[in-house]
Structures are given as C-alpha cells and as structure tokens.
Amino acid sequence: MWGAAAVTYKLVCPLAQQNGLEARIVTSAVFFAVGTGLILHVHGTLLRELRQLREIAGVAQNALLRPLPPRVEGLTVAAGRLSASRGASVGGDLYEVAATDHGVRVVMGDVRGHGLTAISTAAAVLGSFREAAYEEPELPHVLRKLERALGRHLRERSRAEHPAGGGVPADSPPAEEFVTVLLMEIGPDGEMTALNCGHPWPHRLSGHAEPVAGGEPLPPLGPFPLPAELPVLHCGSLLPGEALVLHTDGMEDARDAAGRFFPLRAALTEAVRVPPVAPQTVIRAVYAQLLRHTRRLPTDDAALLVLRNDRRRVPQQQGETVRRESTMT
C-alpha cells in the first residue's frame, strides 16, 4: 500500500513531474512520509510477532517446568528460578513434586550448562520422573528410569547432531553431558529418604538453617552407569512446622564482584528469623539477597524449592524419646 502510494504520486501528480526546488521539496517530503509509514508498519508487525512468540515460549516453558500446587499432601510448597539464558525463565534446572501412593516424592536436578540443549535434557528427565514417581514402589527404581531416559535422550541427540557418523559412533552420547539429581521421598510421618547423584544436599529450616546430611552422593547421571546396589539414605524427619529447602548449585556458586560466593545458609537463616516459616517469603527473601550479592543476573541457572510440613503432629512412637535423648547425649 505504501509503495503504491509512492508510485501513484510519482506518475499521476503534476507536481512530481516538475524540477523546481519547491517540487523537489514536496516530493522528498512525500517519500519521507511514505518511508516513515513503511518503517512504522514493519516495526508494529515485528512487535506483534515478538509478543506472540513470547506467549508461545511462556506456554512451552510452563509446560516443561509447570507451576507447582501450593499444597501437596499437607506440605506447603513454593518454588523459584532464575535462568542464566537471557529471555528465558527456564534453563537447565528442574524440579517437581508428586503426591503418590508411596509418599510425596520430590526431584531437584541440574543439567550441565544452559540454553536450548539443557532445556531439552531437563525435559527428558522431568518427563521420566512424572511417570516413574507414580508407578515405581521403590525410590531406586525411579532413579534407574531417570538414568535410562537420559541415556536415550543423549543417544538420540548424538545421532541427530552426527547423522553421517563423522567418526562418532551412532549410539555414543556426548561424553561431557551429565545431570545432577536429588530424589527425595517424604513419608506420612515426615520421615525423609533420598538418593543423591552429585547434587547439593538440602537444608532444613527450623528457626535456623542446617544442612541435611545424608551421606556420600553417587556420581551424576550420564558419564557413568549407576552401581548395582542403590542404598536409600535416611535423612531424618521433617517435623510439623519445619521446612525443607532444595536448591541447585547456581545458588551457592553465585559470586559478587570480589569473587565471594553467595552465603546461602546465612541467607536462609536470615529469611526464617521471624516465625512462622512461609515458603513464598523465603523464596523472595533469598533471591533478593542473591541479586544484591551479585548485582546482576547469575551466570548459572539458580532454582529454589521450599516444602513446609503443615501436617498434624503424629503420636509419639514407643522408644522415640529414648532415641532422641541418646542422640543428644
């Protein structure tokens, strides 16, 4: 339309056929107006397409790392994430909470790197967990399904990247790819068990933050096969009113301008100084301190997941007091 207006003016308007100064000024003004209109039109079209792409990307990201329900089987849940990829809210970090017949099962993971390849790998691991968490009665079986799903994904990606071979075996996954995974199960009585593949251990919040020590972790998924025996680690109980905080290493590895690491444990303790522990408040407070510490977006994806036990206190079991007193002494 803008081009037709310019051509029509040039061919039909008598003024456009003259060579005088006034005619040239008018002709220049007409073509300037036509050019400006064309640029504005293209700019508006691009903005509309960009908004549509962002809406589609937002839907896709929420389908991958979907918003968690505020309550799961008596646990109040809140999660937050910061992506190192500009323009993305989802990166290589993954988490999910599932209320199953075997207890509340939680996964927190971290794919090496970030960007589109990390997102696709996170999708493969999350998809496997969302199925295995409900079907498998034992936590080790869930982890083995995650391992198999990751292996299939990496082999398929390797074949797609090297369709003609190129000296790379067709079924050889990228050697540098790996995923750290923390699997946890919280029973009806608050008893916590875990399997840890190279992931940071969580923190328990009860007036202050203390690390949950579950033992020596397994290697990350990907580079090496899981051992034949997968002993489940017992991590104590999550008592009513207490909260469990799972995170990725992007939280602890964030540095300020002087190279100092972010003090996550101190930030968590500060966030719960005034009871009661509100998961969403903890998320906001910790991320605010993280951004003040780094004064920029993190260089690695950083995810945080908080679960507070709001169940009624279970009756004291026989011998429980004796065990606790002997532990304290």
Coordinates of C-alpha atoms in Angstrom, one line a residue:
M1 CA 0.0 0.0 0.0
W2 CA 2.8 2.4 0.9
G3 CA 4.7 1.5 -2.2
A4 CA 1.6 2.0 -4.4
A5 CA 1.0 5.4 -2.8
A6 CA 4.6 6.5 -3.7
V7 CA 4.4 5.2 -7.3
T8 CA 0.9 6.8 -7.8
Y9 CA 2.2 10.2 -6.6
K10 CA 5.3 10.0 -8.9
L11 CA 3.2 9.0 -12.0
V12 CA 0.0 11.0 -11.6
C13 CA 0.7 14.1 -9.6
P14 CA 1.8 17.0 -11.9
L15 CA 4.0 18.5 -9.2
A16 CA 6.1 15.3 -9.1
Q17 CA 7.0 15.9 -12.8
Q18 CA 8.4 19.4 -12.2
N19 CA 12.1 20.0 -11.5
G20 CA 11.8 23.2 -9.4
L21 CA 13.1 23.5 -5.9
E22 CA 9.6 23.6 -4.4
A23 CA 8.6 20.5 -6.4
R24 CA 11.6 18.6 -5.2
I25 CA 11.0 19.6 -1.5
V26 CA 7.4 18.4 -1.8
T27 CA 8.5 15.1 -3.5
S28 CA 11.1 14.5 -0.8
A29 CA 8.6 15.1 1.9
V30 CA 6.1 12.7 0.3
F31 CA 8.7 9.9 0.0
F32 CA 9.9 10.6 3.5
A33 CA 6.4 10.2 4.9
V34 CA 5.9 7.0 2.8
G35 CA 9.2 5.6 4.1
T36 CA 8.4 6.5 7.7
G37 CA 5.0 4.9 7.4
L38 CA 6.5 1.8 6.0
I39 CA 9.1 1.5 8.8
L40 CA 6.4 2.0 11.5
H41 CA 4.2 -0.6 9.8
V42 CA 7.1 -3.1 9.8
H43 CA 8.0 -2.2 13.4
G44 CA 4.5 -2.8 14.5
T45 CA 4.3 -6.1 12.7
L46 CA 7.5 -7.3 14.3
L47 CA 6.4 -6.3 17.8
R48 CA 3.2 -8.3 17.4
E49 CA 5.1 -11.3 16.2
L50 CA 7.5 -11.0 19.1
R51 CA 4.7 -10.8 21.6
Q52 CA 3.1 -13.9 20.1
L53 CA 6.5 -15.8 20.2
R54 CA 6.9 -14.8 23.9
E55 CA 3.4 -16.0 24.7
I56 CA 4.2 -19.4 23.0
A57 CA 7.6 -19.6 24.7
G58 CA 5.9 -18.9 28.1
V59 CA 3.3 -21.7 27.5
A60 CA 6.1 -24.1 26.5
Q61 CA 8.2 -23.2 29.5
N62 CA 5.3 -23.6 31.9
A63 CA 4.5 -27.0 30.3
L64 CA 8.1 -28.1 31.0
L65 CA 8.6 -26.6 34.5
R66 CA 4.9 -26.2 35.3
P67 CA 3.8 -24.2 38.4
L68 CA 3.6 -26.3 41.5
P69 CA 0.4 -26.6 43.5
P70 CA 0.5 -24.5 46.8
R71 CA -0.2 -27.6 48.9
V72 CA 0.7 -31.3 48.3
E73 CA -0.5 -33.9 50.9
G74 CA -0.2 -31.5 53.8
L75 CA 3.0 -29.8 52.6
T76 CA 3.0 -26.1 51.7
V77 CA 5.1 -25.8 48.5
A78 CA 6.8 -22.8 46.8
A79 CA 9.5 -22.7 44.1
G80 CA 11.5 -20.1 42.3
R81 CA 14.0 -20.0 39.5
L82 CA 16.5 -17.7 37.7
S83 CA 17.7 -18.6 34.3
A84 CA 21.1 -17.6 33.0
S85 CA 19.8 -17.5 29.4
R86 CA 18.5 -14.1 28.5
G87 CA 14.8 -14.0 27.6
A88 CA 14.1 -17.4 29.2
S89 CA 12.5 -18.3 32.5
V90 CA 13.5 -22.0 32.2
G91 CA 17.0 -23.3 31.9
G92 CA 18.9 -26.4 32.9
D93 CA 17.4 -26.6 36.4
L94 CA 14.5 -28.9 37.0
Y95 CA 12.2 -29.7 39.9
E96 CA 8.9 -31.5 40.5
V97 CA 6.7 -32.6 43.5
A98 CA 4.4 -35.6 43.2
A99 CA 1.9 -36.9 45.7
T100 CA 2.0 -40.7 45.2
D101 CA 0.8 -43.8 47.0
H102 CA 4.3 -44.3 48.2
G103 CA 4.7 -40.8 49.8
V104 CA 5.4 -37.3 48.5
R105 CA 8.3 -37.6 46.0
V106 CA 10.5 -34.7 45.1
V107 CA 13.1 -34.3 42.4
M108 CA 15.6 -31.5 42.0
G109 CA 18.2 -31.6 39.2
D110 CA 20.7 -29.5 37.4
V111 CA 21.7 -30.1 33.8
R112 CA 25.3 -29.2 32.9
G113 CA 25.3 -25.9 31.1
H114 CA 22.2 -23.9 30.0
G115 CA 20.4 -22.9 26.8
L116 CA 18.2 -25.0 24.5
T117 CA 20.2 -28.2 24.8
A118 CA 20.0 -28.0 28.6
I119 CA 16.2 -27.4 28.4
S120 CA 15.7 -30.4 26.2
T121 CA 17.7 -32.6 28.6
A122 CA 15.7 -31.3 31.5
A123 CA 12.5 -32.1 29.7
A124 CA 13.6 -35.7 29.2
V125 CA 14.5 -36.2 32.9
L126 CA 11.3 -34.5 34.1
G127 CA 9.1 -36.5 31.8
S128 CA 10.5 -39.7 33.1
F129 CA 10.1 -38.7 36.7
R130 CA 6.5 -37.7 36.2
E131 CA 5.7 -41.2 35.1
A132 CA 8.1 -43.2 37.3
A133 CA 7.3 -41.4 40.6
Y134 CA 3.7 -42.9 40.5
E135 CA 4.5 -46.3 39.0
E136 CA 7.6 -47.4 40.9
P137 CA 7.2 -48.5 44.5
E138 CA 10.9 -48.1 45.3
L139 CA 13.0 -44.9 45.0
P140 CA 15.9 -46.8 43.4
H141 CA 13.7 -47.9 40.6
V142 CA 12.6 -44.3 39.9
L143 CA 16.3 -43.3 39.7
R144 CA 17.1 -46.1 37.2
K145 CA 14.2 -45.0 35.0
L146 CA 15.6 -41.5 35.0
E147 CA 19.0 -42.9 34.0
R148 CA 17.5 -44.8 31.1
A149 CA 15.5 -41.9 29.9
L150 CA 18.6 -39.6 30.0
G151 CA 20.6 -42.2 28.1
R152 CA 18.0 -42.5 25.4
H153 CA 17.8 -38.7 25.0
L154 CA 21.6 -38.3 24.8
R155 CA 21.9 -41.0 22.2
E156 CA 19.1 -39.6 20.1
R157 CA 20.7 -36.2 20.2
S158 CA 24.0 -37.6 19.3
R159 CA 22.5 -39.3 16.2
A160 CA 20.8 -36.0 15.2
E161 CA 24.0 -34.0 15.6
H162 CA 26.1 -36.6 13.7
P163 CA 23.7 -38.1 11.1
A164 CA 26.5 -39.4 8.9
G165 CA 28.7 -40.7 11.7
G166 CA 31.7 -38.4 11.2
G167 CA 33.9 -40.7 13.3
V168 CA 31.4 -40.6 16.1
P169 CA 29.6 -43.9 16.9
A170 CA 25.8 -43.6 16.3
D171 CA 24.9 -44.7 19.8
S172 CA 27.6 -42.7 21.6
P173 CA 26.1 -40.0 23.8
P174 CA 28.1 -36.7 24.4
A175 CA 30.7 -37.6 27.0
E176 CA 30.6 -34.2 28.6
E177 CA 26.8 -34.3 29.3
F178 CA 25.6 -35.0 32.8
V179 CA 22.8 -34.2 35.2
T180 CA 22.9 -34.0 39.0
V181 CA 19.8 -35.3 40.6
L182 CA 18.4 -35.4 44.1
L183 CA 15.5 -37.7 44.7
M184 CA 13.6 -37.5 48.0
E185 CA 10.6 -39.2 49.5
I186 CA 8.7 -37.7 52.5
G187 CA 6.5 -40.3 54.2
P188 CA 3.2 -39.6 56.1
D189 CA 5.2 -39.4 59.4
G190 CA 7.7 -36.9 57.9
E191 CA 10.4 -39.5 57.5
M192 CA 12.8 -38.4 54.7
T193 CA 14.7 -40.8 52.4
A194 CA 16.9 -39.8 49.5
L195 CA 19.1 -40.8 46.6
N196 CA 21.6 -38.2 45.6
C197 CA 23.6 -38.2 42.3
G198 CA 26.1 -35.5 42.7
H199 CA 23.6 -32.8 43.8
P200 CA 23.9 -30.3 46.7
W201 CA 22.2 -31.6 49.9
P202 CA 19.1 -29.6 51.0
H203 CA 18.7 -27.5 54.2
R204 CA 16.2 -28.0 57.0
L205 CA 14.6 -24.7 58.4
S206 CA 13.6 -24.7 62.0
G207 CA 14.5 -21.3 63.4
H208 CA 17.7 -21.5 61.5
A209 CA 19.1 -23.3 58.5
E210 CA 21.0 -26.6 58.9
P211 CA 22.3 -28.9 56.1
V212 CA 20.6 -32.3 55.8
A213 CA 23.5 -34.7 55.7
G214 CA 22.6 -38.0 54.0
G215 CA 26.0 -39.5 53.3
E216 CA 28.2 -39.7 50.3
P217 CA 26.4 -38.9 47.0
L218 CA 26.5 -41.1 43.9
P219 CA 28.1 -39.8 40.7
P220 CA 25.9 -37.6 38.4
L221 CA 23.7 -39.3 35.8
G222 CA 25.3 -39.6 32.4
P223 CA 29.1 -40.2 32.5
F224 CA 29.0 -43.5 34.3
P225 CA 26.3 -46.2 34.9
L226 CA 24.7 -46.4 38.3
P227 CA 26.1 -49.1 40.6
A228 CA 24.2 -52.4 41.0
E229 CA 23.2 -51.5 44.6
L230 CA 21.4 -48.2 45.3
P231 CA 21.1 -47.9 49.1
V232 CA 18.4 -45.4 50.1
L233 CA 19.8 -42.8 52.5
H234 CA 17.7 -41.9 55.6
C235 CA 17.7 -38.1 56.3
G236 CA 15.7 -37.9 59.5
S237 CA 12.2 -36.5 59.9
L238 CA 10.6 -33.2 58.7
L239 CA 8.6 -32.2 61.8
P240 CA 5.4 -30.2 61.6
G241 CA 6.3 -26.5 61.2
E242 CA 9.7 -27.3 59.7
A243 CA 10.6 -26.6 56.1
L244 CA 12.9 -28.3 53.7
V245 CA 14.9 -26.3 51.1
L246 CA 16.2 -27.9 47.9
H247 CA 18.4 -25.9 45.6
T248 CA 20.8 -26.1 42.6
D249 CA 24.5 -25.3 42.8
G250 CA 23.8 -22.0 40.9
M251 CA 22.7 -20.6 44.3
E252 CA 25.9 -21.5 46.2
D253 CA 28.2 -20.8 43.2
A254 CA 27.0 -17.2 42.6
R255 CA 29.8 -14.7 43.2
D256 CA 30.0 -11.0 43.8
A257 CA 32.5 -8.6 42.1
A258 CA 35.2 -9.6 44.6
G259 CA 34.7 -13.3 43.8
R260 CA 33.0 -14.2 47.1
F261 CA 30.4 -17.0 47.0
F262 CA 26.8 -16.4 48.0
P263 CA 26.3 -17.4 51.6
L264 CA 23.1 -19.5 51.1
R265 CA 23.0 -20.9 54.6
A266 CA 23.2 -17.5 56.2
A267 CA 20.6 -16.1 53.8
L268 CA 18.2 -18.9 54.7
T269 CA 18.7 -18.3 58.4
E270 CA 18.0 -14.6 57.9
A271 CA 14.9 -15.4 55.9
V272 CA 13.4 -17.5 58.8
R273 CA 14.5 -15.3 61.7
V274 CA 10.9 -14.3 62.3
P275 CA 8.5 -17.3 62.5
P276 CA 6.4 -18.8 61.1
V277 CA 8.4 -20.1 58.1
A278 CA 6.5 -19.0 55.0
P279 CA 7.9 -20.8 51.8
Q280 CA 7.0 -18.0 49.4
T281 CA 8.5 -15.4 51.8
V282 CA 11.7 -17.5 52.0
I283 CA 11.9 -17.6 48.2
R284 CA 11.5 -13.9 47.8
A285 CA 14.0 -13.0 50.6
V286 CA 16.7 -15.4 49.3
Y287 CA 16.5 -14.2 45.7
A288 CA 16.6 -10.6 46.8
Q289 CA 19.8 -11.3 48.8
L290 CA 21.2 -13.2 45.8
L291 CA 20.7 -10.3 43.4
R292 CA 22.1 -7.8 46.0
H293 CA 25.1 -10.0 46.4
T294 CA 25.9 -10.5 42.6
R295 CA 24.4 -7.1 41.4
R296 CA 23.5 -8.9 38.2
L297 CA 21.8 -12.0 36.9
P298 CA 23.6 -15.2 37.8
T299 CA 26.0 -16.8 35.3
D300 CA 24.3 -20.2 36.1
D301 CA 20.7 -21.2 36.5
A302 CA 19.6 -21.0 40.1
A303 CA 16.5 -22.8 41.4
L304 CA 15.0 -23.0 44.9
L305 CA 12.2 -25.3 46.2
V306 CA 10.7 -25.0 49.7
L307 CA 8.4 -27.5 51.3
R308 CA 6.9 -26.8 54.8
N309 CA 5.3 -29.6 56.8
D310 CA 1.8 -28.4 57.8
R311 CA 0.6 -31.9 58.8
R312 CA -0.7 -32.6 62.3
R313 CA 1.9 -33.8 64.7
V314 CA 1.9 -37.6 64.7
P315 CA 1.6 -39.5 68.0
Q316 CA 4.9 -40.2 69.7
Q317 CA 6.1 -43.7 69.0
Q318 CA 7.4 -46.0 71.7
G319 CA 11.1 -45.6 72.2
E320 CA 11.2 -42.3 70.2
T321 CA 12.1 -40.2 73.3
V322 CA 14.9 -42.6 74.3
R323 CA 16.4 -42.4 70.8
R324 CA 16.3 -38.6 70.7
E325 CA 17.8 -38.3 74.2
S326 CA 20.6 -40.7 73.4
T327 CA 21.3 -38.8 70.2
M328 CA 21.6 -35.6 72.1
T329 CA 24.0 -37.1 74.7

